[in-house]
């Protein structure tokens, strides 16, 4: 541990302002490694003398790595009627449904050299394959797409689609209900990514959905998410 020089207090009583000025915030003398600044977590090379060492048990928890996990086991629902549809992919975040339980604001107390993050979830989607035997340009496949962002940036490997979960021999324009979804078509999604040199401060992991479905599914189709979570691990 760094050597700390004696500090002379001039007040006749214990004054918090003097302690902060001379010891904590404005250390005297000016050599950082000889003041309490060395105890405040400052890891700059100038704060340490050559050959000084600090055992692992002496470091404050979270000094080099911090992580968080937010899991849930309560249903979240997204309805196609909220988003429109028509088989198009919503590019703008304003056109998509942001998943509240798959979104997290994270505070990094220091600049991270590497941040690992990921999202997991079980998706029960309503989406139809309108298969009319090739007539009128069919079949027409509906889908839901998901997108995961970190710090407002979209990564190509963190995009995917939830496929159709039922098939009917009607056309989307027939107005016929397509029936129930097949559970074996539902998907468990697990995606993760890595970002380098993330600055200190707040950042966000965000997942969103878009519905590429047709009428009459727009009125009733939804995605139910009964369980999932988001995690982040930052390394200094």
PDB file of C-alpha atoms in Angstrom:
ATOM      1  CA  UNK A   1       0.000   0.000   0.000  1.00  0.00           C
ATOM      2  CA  UNK A   2       1.205   3.538  -0.712  1.00  0.00           C
ATOM      3  CA  UNK A   3       2.769   5.525   2.130  1.00  0.00           C
ATOM      4  CA  UNK A   4       0.577   8.378   3.374  1.00  0.00           C
ATOM      5  CA  UNK A   5       2.231  11.520   4.719  1.00  0.00           C
ATOM      6  CA  UNK A   6       0.992  13.096   7.966  1.00  0.00           C
ATOM      7  CA  UNK A   7      -1.662  15.786   7.495  1.00  0.00           C
ATOM      8  CA  UNK A   8      -1.723  18.819   9.771  1.00  0.00           C
ATOM      9  CA  UNK A   9      -5.208  20.120  10.551  1.00  0.00           C
ATOM     10  CA  UNK A  10      -5.341  23.815  11.536  1.00  0.00           C
ATOM     11  CA  UNK A  11      -8.918  24.000  12.806  1.00  0.00           C
ATOM     12  CA  UNK A  12      -9.527  23.773  16.519  1.00  0.00           C
ATOM     13  CA  UNK A  13     -12.397  21.395  15.873  1.00  0.00           C
ATOM     14  CA  UNK A  14     -13.031  18.613  13.380  1.00  0.00           C
ATOM     15  CA  UNK A  15     -14.226  20.344  10.220  1.00  0.00           C
ATOM     16  CA  UNK A  16     -15.566  18.188   7.406  1.00  0.00           C
ATOM     17  CA  UNK A  17     -14.638  20.782   4.778  1.00  0.00           C
ATOM     18  CA  UNK A  18     -11.006  20.789   5.909  1.00  0.00           C
ATOM     19  CA  UNK A  19     -10.818  17.003   5.918  1.00  0.00           C
ATOM     20  CA  UNK A  20     -12.226  16.828   2.409  1.00  0.00           C
ATOM     21  CA  UNK A  21      -9.936  19.577   1.135  1.00  0.00           C
ATOM     22  CA  UNK A  22      -6.688  18.298   2.606  1.00  0.00           C
ATOM     23  CA  UNK A  23      -7.231  14.548   2.526  1.00  0.00           C
ATOM     24  CA  UNK A  24      -9.952  13.357   0.185  1.00  0.00           C
ATOM     25  CA  UNK A  25     -10.820  15.765  -2.654  1.00  0.00           C
ATOM     26  CA  UNK A  26      -7.884  18.193  -2.654  1.00  0.00           C
ATOM     27  CA  UNK A  27      -5.054  16.092  -1.220  1.00  0.00           C
ATOM     28  CA  UNK A  28      -1.968  17.754   0.207  1.00  0.00           C
ATOM     29  CA  UNK A  29       0.859  17.376  -0.763  1.00  0.00           C
ATOM     30  CA  UNK A  30       0.437  17.161  -4.521  1.00  0.00           C
ATOM     31  CA  UNK A  31       1.900  13.667  -5.027  1.00  0.00           C
ATOM     32  CA  UNK A  32      -1.175  11.446  -5.536  1.00  0.00           C
ATOM     33  CA  UNK A  33       0.417   8.230  -4.348  1.00  0.00           C
ATOM     34  CA  UNK A  34       1.243   9.821  -0.971  1.00  0.00           C
ATOM     35  CA  UNK A  35      -2.348  10.850  -0.239  1.00  0.00           C
ATOM     36  CA  UNK A  36      -5.690   9.261   0.379  1.00  0.00           C
ATOM     37  CA  UNK A  37      -6.343   9.559  -3.352  1.00  0.00           C
ATOM     38  CA  UNK A  38      -4.534   6.220  -3.626  1.00  0.00           C
ATOM     39  CA  UNK A  39      -7.303   4.701  -1.511  1.00  0.00           C
ATOM     40  CA  UNK A  40     -10.127   6.115  -3.633  1.00  0.00           C
ATOM     41  CA  UNK A  41      -9.745   3.612  -6.451  1.00  0.00           C
ATOM     42  CA  UNK A  42      -7.604   5.739  -8.762  1.00  0.00           C
ATOM     43  CA  UNK A  43      -5.504   3.226 -10.697  1.00  0.00           C
ATOM     44  CA  UNK A  44      -3.378   5.645 -12.719  1.00  0.00           C
ATOM     45  CA  UNK A  45       0.284   4.689 -12.906  1.00  0.00           C
ATOM     46  CA  UNK A  46       1.270   7.955 -11.202  1.00  0.00           C
ATOM     47  CA  UNK A  47      -0.544   6.901  -8.048  1.00  0.00           C
ATOM     48  CA  UNK A  48       1.855   4.050  -7.391  1.00  0.00           C
ATOM     49  CA  UNK A  49       5.562   3.754  -6.757  1.00  0.00           C
ATOM     50  CA  UNK A  50       7.695   1.244  -8.580  1.00  0.00           C
ATOM     51  CA  UNK A  51       7.441  -2.203  -7.027  1.00  0.00           C
ATOM     52  CA  UNK A  52       4.322  -1.512  -4.947  1.00  0.00           C
ATOM     53  CA  UNK A  53       1.823  -4.350  -4.805  1.00  0.00           C
ATOM     54  CA  UNK A  54      -1.686  -4.785  -3.526  1.00  0.00           C
ATOM     55  CA  UNK A  55      -3.081  -8.264  -2.753  1.00  0.00           C
ATOM     56  CA  UNK A  56      -6.276  -9.410  -4.409  1.00  0.00           C
ATOM     57  CA  UNK A  57      -8.223  -9.268  -1.158  1.00  0.00           C
ATOM     58  CA  UNK A  58      -7.337  -5.589  -0.842  1.00  0.00           C
ATOM     59  CA  UNK A  59      -9.290  -4.509  -3.904  1.00  0.00           C
ATOM     60  CA  UNK A  60     -12.804  -3.149  -3.574  1.00  0.00           C
ATOM     61  CA  UNK A  61     -15.530  -5.373  -4.969  1.00  0.00           C
ATOM     62  CA  UNK A  62     -16.283  -4.313  -8.526  1.00  0.00           C
ATOM     63  CA  UNK A  63     -12.982  -2.543  -9.129  1.00  0.00           C
ATOM     64  CA  UNK A  64     -12.152  -4.634 -12.214  1.00  0.00           C
ATOM     65  CA  UNK A  65     -15.392  -6.350 -13.219  1.00  0.00           C
ATOM     66  CA  UNK A  66     -19.077  -5.706 -12.700  1.00  0.00           C
ATOM     67  CA  UNK A  67     -22.073  -7.639 -13.903  1.00  0.00           C
ATOM     68  CA  UNK A  68     -25.852  -7.754 -13.682  1.00  0.00           C
ATOM     69  CA  UNK A  69     -28.628 -10.194 -14.518  1.00  0.00           C
ATOM     70  CA  UNK A  70     -32.316  -9.328 -14.738  1.00  0.00           C
ATOM     71  CA  UNK A  71     -34.611 -12.307 -15.123  1.00  0.00           C
ATOM     72  CA  UNK A  72     -38.394 -12.501 -15.179  1.00  0.00           C
ATOM     73  CA  UNK A  73     -41.132 -15.121 -15.055  1.00  0.00           C
ATOM     74  CA  UNK A  74     -44.157 -12.949 -15.789  1.00  0.00           C
ATOM     75  CA  UNK A  75     -45.859 -12.824 -19.184  1.00  0.00           C
ATOM     76  CA  UNK A  76     -45.250  -9.913 -21.510  1.00  0.00           C
ATOM     77  CA  UNK A  77     -47.468  -9.549 -24.599  1.00  0.00           C
ATOM     78  CA  UNK A  78     -46.903  -7.755 -27.898  1.00  0.00           C
ATOM     79  CA  UNK A  79     -49.804  -7.562 -30.366  1.00  0.00           C
ATOM     80  CA  UNK A  80     -49.439  -7.214 -34.127  1.00  0.00           C
ATOM     81  CA  UNK A  81     -52.197  -4.635 -34.135  1.00  0.00           C
ATOM     82  CA  UNK A  82     -49.892  -2.265 -32.275  1.00  0.00           C
ATOM     83  CA  UNK A  83     -47.333  -2.388 -35.081  1.00  0.00           C
ATOM     84  CA  UNK A  84     -49.146  -2.632 -38.408  1.00  0.00           C
ATOM     85  CA  UNK A  85     -47.706  -5.500 -40.439  1.00  0.00           C
ATOM     86  CA  UNK A  86     -47.862  -6.436 -44.092  1.00  0.00           C
ATOM     87  CA  UNK A  87     -44.680  -8.495 -44.127  1.00  0.00           C
ATOM     88  CA  UNK A  88     -42.370  -5.472 -43.903  1.00  0.00           C
ATOM     89  CA  UNK A  89     -39.476  -5.110 -41.492  1.00  0.00           C
ATOM     90  CA  UNK A  90     -39.684  -2.093 -39.189  1.00  0.00           C
ATOM     91  CA  UNK A  91     -36.317  -0.327 -39.375  1.00  0.00           C
ATOM     92  CA  UNK A  92     -36.969   2.620 -37.052  1.00  0.00           C
ATOM     93  CA  UNK A  93     -37.223   1.959 -33.337  1.00  0.00           C
ATOM     94  CA  UNK A  94     -40.372   4.102 -33.301  1.00  0.00           C
ATOM     95  CA  UNK A  95     -42.036   1.462 -35.524  1.00  0.00           C
ATOM     96  CA  UNK A  96     -41.124  -1.418 -33.246  1.00  0.00           C
ATOM     97  CA  UNK A  97     -42.284  -2.694 -29.852  1.00  0.00           C
ATOM     98  CA  UNK A  98     -39.545  -2.326 -27.236  1.00  0.00           C
ATOM     99  CA  UNK A  99     -39.661  -5.222 -24.794  1.00  0.00           C
ATOM    100  CA  UNK A 100     -39.715  -3.764 -21.298  1.00  0.00           C
ATOM    101  CA  UNK A 101     -38.435  -6.919 -19.602  1.00  0.00           C
ATOM    102  CA  UNK A 102     -35.654  -7.389 -22.155  1.00  0.00           C
ATOM    103  CA  UNK A 103     -34.375  -3.816 -21.850  1.00  0.00           C
ATOM    104  CA  UNK A 104     -31.965  -2.594 -19.176  1.00  0.00           C
ATOM    105  CA  UNK A 105     -30.154   0.672 -18.445  1.00  0.00           C
ATOM    106  CA  UNK A 106     -26.656  -0.047 -17.140  1.00  0.00           C
ATOM    107  CA  UNK A 107     -24.215   2.308 -15.388  1.00  0.00           C
ATOM    108  CA  UNK A 108     -20.493   1.692 -15.846  1.00  0.00           C
ATOM    109  CA  UNK A 109     -18.455   3.411 -13.076  1.00  0.00           C
ATOM    110  CA  UNK A 110     -15.321   3.267 -15.236  1.00  0.00           C
ATOM    111  CA  UNK A 111     -14.359   2.857 -18.882  1.00  0.00           C
ATOM    112  CA  UNK A 112     -14.651  -0.798 -19.799  1.00  0.00           C
ATOM    113  CA  UNK A 113     -12.197  -2.433 -22.165  1.00  0.00           C
ATOM    114  CA  UNK A 114     -14.742  -5.188 -22.907  1.00  0.00           C
ATOM    115  CA  UNK A 115     -18.471  -5.519 -22.259  1.00  0.00           C
ATOM    116  CA  UNK A 116     -20.239  -8.843 -22.780  1.00  0.00           C
ATOM    117  CA  UNK A 117     -24.036  -8.800 -22.934  1.00  0.00           C
ATOM    118  CA  UNK A 118     -26.848 -11.130 -23.845  1.00  0.00           C
ATOM    119  CA  UNK A 119     -30.576 -11.765 -23.955  1.00  0.00           C
ATOM    120  CA  UNK A 120     -32.570 -14.947 -23.425  1.00  0.00           C
ATOM    121  CA  UNK A 121     -36.269 -15.604 -23.727  1.00  0.00           C
ATOM    122  CA  UNK A 122     -39.033 -18.024 -24.702  1.00  0.00           C
ATOM    123  CA  UNK A 123     -41.294 -16.646 -27.438  1.00  0.00           C
ATOM    124  CA  UNK A 124     -44.785 -17.976 -28.151  1.00  0.00           C
ATOM    125  CA  UNK A 125     -45.600 -16.335 -31.479  1.00  0.00           C
ATOM    126  CA  UNK A 126     -48.724 -16.318 -33.622  1.00  0.00           C
ATOM    127  CA  UNK A 127     -47.703 -16.361 -37.287  1.00  0.00           C
ATOM    128  CA  UNK A 128     -49.309 -18.114 -40.247  1.00  0.00           C
ATOM    129  CA  UNK A 129     -48.174 -19.805 -43.437  1.00  0.00           C
ATOM    130  CA  UNK A 130     -50.947 -19.028 -45.940  1.00  0.00           C
ATOM    131  CA  UNK A 131     -50.476 -21.951 -48.321  1.00  0.00           C
ATOM    132  CA  UNK A 132     -53.039 -22.096 -51.117  1.00  0.00           C
ATOM    133  CA  UNK A 133     -51.198 -24.630 -53.216  1.00  0.00           C
ATOM    134  CA  UNK A 134     -49.206 -22.071 -55.189  1.00  0.00           C
ATOM    135  CA  UNK A 135     -52.237 -20.150 -56.410  1.00  0.00           C
ATOM    136  CA  UNK A 136     -52.145 -16.355 -56.570  1.00  0.00           C
ATOM    137  CA  UNK A 137     -48.433 -16.268 -55.818  1.00  0.00           C
ATOM    138  CA  UNK A 138     -48.574 -18.221 -52.554  1.00  0.00           C
ATOM    139  CA  UNK A 139     -47.531 -19.451 -50.138  1.00  0.00           C
ATOM    140  CA  UNK A 140     -47.233 -16.363 -47.928  1.00  0.00           C
ATOM    141  CA  UNK A 141     -45.158 -16.776 -44.778  1.00  0.00           C
ATOM    142  CA  UNK A 142     -45.673 -14.523 -41.792  1.00  0.00           C
ATOM    143  CA  UNK A 143     -42.990 -13.893 -39.177  1.00  0.00           C
ATOM    144  CA  UNK A 144     -41.914 -11.764 -36.240  1.00  0.00           C
ATOM    145  CA  UNK A 145     -38.427 -10.341 -36.168  1.00  0.00           C
ATOM    146  CA  UNK A 146     -36.418  -9.426 -33.094  1.00  0.00           C
ATOM    147  CA  UNK A 147     -33.495  -7.034 -32.780  1.00  0.00           C
ATOM    148  CA  UNK A 148     -31.007  -6.504 -29.939  1.00  0.00           C
ATOM    149  CA  UNK A 149     -29.115  -3.232 -29.540  1.00  0.00           C
ATOM    150  CA  UNK A 150     -26.309  -2.090 -27.266  1.00  0.00           C
ATOM    151  CA  UNK A 151     -25.717   1.599 -26.716  1.00  0.00           C
ATOM    152  CA  UNK A 152     -28.094   2.418 -29.555  1.00  0.00           C
ATOM    153  CA  UNK A 153     -26.113   0.361 -32.070  1.00  0.00           C
ATOM    154  CA  UNK A 154     -27.542  -2.587 -34.001  1.00  0.00           C
ATOM    155  CA  UNK A 155     -25.354  -5.650 -34.542  1.00  0.00           C
ATOM    156  CA  UNK A 156     -26.035  -7.942 -37.537  1.00  0.00           C
ATOM    157  CA  UNK A 157     -25.573 -11.103 -35.465  1.00  0.00           C
ATOM    158  CA  UNK A 158     -28.216  -9.975 -32.965  1.00  0.00           C
ATOM    159  CA  UNK A 159     -31.122  -9.995 -35.382  1.00  0.00           C
ATOM    160  CA  UNK A 160     -33.400 -12.954 -36.046  1.00  0.00           C
ATOM    161  CA  UNK A 161     -36.878 -14.107 -36.973  1.00  0.00           C
ATOM    162  CA  UNK A 162     -39.576 -16.062 -35.200  1.00  0.00           C
ATOM    163  CA  UNK A 163     -41.087 -18.314 -37.918  1.00  0.00           C
ATOM    164  CA  UNK A 164     -44.716 -19.149 -38.670  1.00  0.00           C
ATOM    165  CA  UNK A 165     -46.379 -21.358 -36.069  1.00  0.00           C
ATOM    166  CA  UNK A 166     -49.420 -22.613 -38.030  1.00  0.00           C
ATOM    167  CA  UNK A 167     -50.466 -23.410 -41.599  1.00  0.00           C
ATOM    168  CA  UNK A 168     -53.728 -22.913 -43.439  1.00  0.00           C
ATOM    169  CA  UNK A 169     -54.850 -23.488 -47.030  1.00  0.00           C
ATOM    170  CA  UNK A 170     -56.627 -20.144 -47.131  1.00  0.00           C
ATOM    171  CA  UNK A 171     -55.323 -16.871 -48.488  1.00  0.00           C
ATOM    172  CA  UNK A 172     -54.813 -13.818 -46.237  1.00  0.00           C
ATOM    173  CA  UNK A 173     -57.642 -12.067 -48.110  1.00  0.00           C
ATOM    174  CA  UNK A 174     -60.178 -14.841 -47.490  1.00  0.00           C
ATOM    175  CA  UNK A 175     -60.988 -13.560 -44.017  1.00  0.00           C
ATOM    176  CA  UNK A 176     -60.737 -17.063 -42.520  1.00  0.00           C
ATOM    177  CA  UNK A 177     -59.238 -17.673 -39.084  1.00  0.00           C
ATOM    178  CA  UNK A 178     -56.015 -19.709 -39.448  1.00  0.00           C
ATOM    179  CA  UNK A 179     -56.503 -21.771 -36.286  1.00  0.00           C
ATOM    180  CA  UNK A 180     -54.217 -22.343 -33.315  1.00  0.00           C
ATOM    181  CA  UNK A 181     -50.433 -22.163 -33.203  1.00  0.00           C
ATOM    182  CA  UNK A 182     -48.404 -25.352 -32.933  1.00  0.00           C
ATOM    183  CA  UNK A 183     -46.317 -25.286 -29.750  1.00  0.00           C
ATOM    184  CA  UNK A 184     -43.401 -27.051 -31.411  1.00  0.00           C
ATOM    185  CA  UNK A 185     -42.949 -23.949 -33.606  1.00  0.00           C
ATOM    186  CA  UNK A 186     -42.322 -21.638 -30.656  1.00  0.00           C
ATOM    187  CA  UNK A 187     -38.744 -20.554 -30.108  1.00  0.00           C
ATOM    188  CA  UNK A 188     -36.277 -20.156 -27.248  1.00  0.00           C
ATOM    189  CA  UNK A 189     -33.857 -17.381 -28.186  1.00  0.00           C
ATOM    190  CA  UNK A 190     -30.387 -16.943 -26.652  1.00  0.00           C
ATOM    191  CA  UNK A 191     -28.150 -14.253 -28.157  1.00  0.00           C
ATOM    192  CA  UNK A 192     -25.012 -12.533 -26.898  1.00  0.00           C
ATOM    193  CA  UNK A 193     -22.507  -9.966 -28.129  1.00  0.00           C
ATOM    194  CA  UNK A 194     -19.304  -8.151 -27.195  1.00  0.00           C
ATOM    195  CA  UNK A 195     -18.308  -4.484 -27.387  1.00  0.00           C
ATOM    196  CA  UNK A 196     -14.845  -2.979 -26.818  1.00  0.00           C
ATOM    197  CA  UNK A 197     -13.839   0.339 -25.228  1.00  0.00           C
ATOM    198  CA  UNK A 198     -17.169   1.365 -23.737  1.00  0.00           C
ATOM    199  CA  UNK A 199     -16.960   4.775 -22.001  1.00  0.00           C
ATOM    200  CA  UNK A 200     -17.912   5.415 -18.406  1.00  0.00           C
ATOM    201  CA  UNK A 201     -21.549   6.295 -17.799  1.00  0.00           C
ATOM    202  CA  UNK A 202     -24.991   4.990 -18.678  1.00  0.00           C
ATOM    203  CA  UNK A 203     -25.667   2.681 -21.585  1.00  0.00           C
ATOM    204  CA  UNK A 204     -28.567   0.465 -22.608  1.00  0.00           C
ATOM    205  CA  UNK A 205     -29.313  -3.050 -23.780  1.00  0.00           C
ATOM    206  CA  UNK A 206     -32.572  -3.053 -25.727  1.00  0.00           C
ATOM    207  CA  UNK A 207     -34.606  -5.725 -27.505  1.00  0.00           C
ATOM    208  CA  UNK A 208     -37.513  -4.970 -29.823  1.00  0.00           C
ATOM    209  CA  UNK A 209     -40.037  -6.803 -32.022  1.00  0.00           C
ATOM    210  CA  UNK A 210     -41.710  -6.204 -35.360  1.00  0.00           C
ATOM    211  CA  UNK A 211     -44.720  -8.091 -36.733  1.00  0.00           C
ATOM    212  CA  UNK A 212     -44.623  -9.194 -40.366  1.00  0.00           C
ATOM    213  CA  UNK A 213     -48.184 -10.517 -40.434  1.00  0.00           C
ATOM    214  CA  UNK A 214     -51.170 -10.026 -42.757  1.00  0.00           C
ATOM    215  CA  UNK A 215     -54.892  -9.555 -42.305  1.00  0.00           C
ATOM    216  CA  UNK A 216     -56.803 -11.075 -40.579  1.00  0.00           C
ATOM    217  CA  UNK A 217     -53.923 -11.962 -38.262  1.00  0.00           C
ATOM    218  CA  UNK A 218     -53.201  -8.304 -37.591  1.00  0.00           C
ATOM    219  CA  UNK A 219     -56.332  -8.124 -35.445  1.00  0.00           C
ATOM    220  CA  UNK A 220     -55.426 -10.999 -33.106  1.00  0.00           C
ATOM    221  CA  UNK A 221     -51.839 -12.228 -33.617  1.00  0.00           C
ATOM    222  CA  UNK A 222     -49.493 -11.709 -30.698  1.00  0.00           C
ATOM    223  CA  UNK A 223     -46.252 -12.847 -29.102  1.00  0.00           C
ATOM    224  CA  UNK A 224     -46.357 -14.016 -25.489  1.00  0.00           C
ATOM    225  CA  UNK A 225     -43.062 -14.056 -23.569  1.00  0.00           C
ATOM    226  CA  UNK A 226     -43.464 -16.007 -20.296  1.00  0.00           C
ATOM    227  CA  UNK A 227     -39.830 -16.056 -19.192  1.00  0.00           C
ATOM    228  CA  UNK A 228     -36.440 -14.612 -20.072  1.00  0.00           C
ATOM    229  CA  UNK A 229     -33.744 -12.202 -18.994  1.00  0.00           C
ATOM    230  CA  UNK A 230     -30.917  -9.840 -19.930  1.00  0.00           C
ATOM    231  CA  UNK A 231     -27.340  -9.888 -18.613  1.00  0.00           C
ATOM    232  CA  UNK A 232     -24.259  -7.662 -18.816  1.00  0.00           C
ATOM    233  CA  UNK A 233     -20.634  -8.244 -17.765  1.00  0.00           C
ATOM    234  CA  UNK A 234     -18.170  -5.344 -17.958  1.00  0.00           C
ATOM    235  CA  UNK A 235     -14.379  -5.825 -17.641  1.00  0.00           C
ATOM    236  CA  UNK A 236     -12.122  -2.899 -16.848  1.00  0.00           C
TER     237      UNK A 236
END
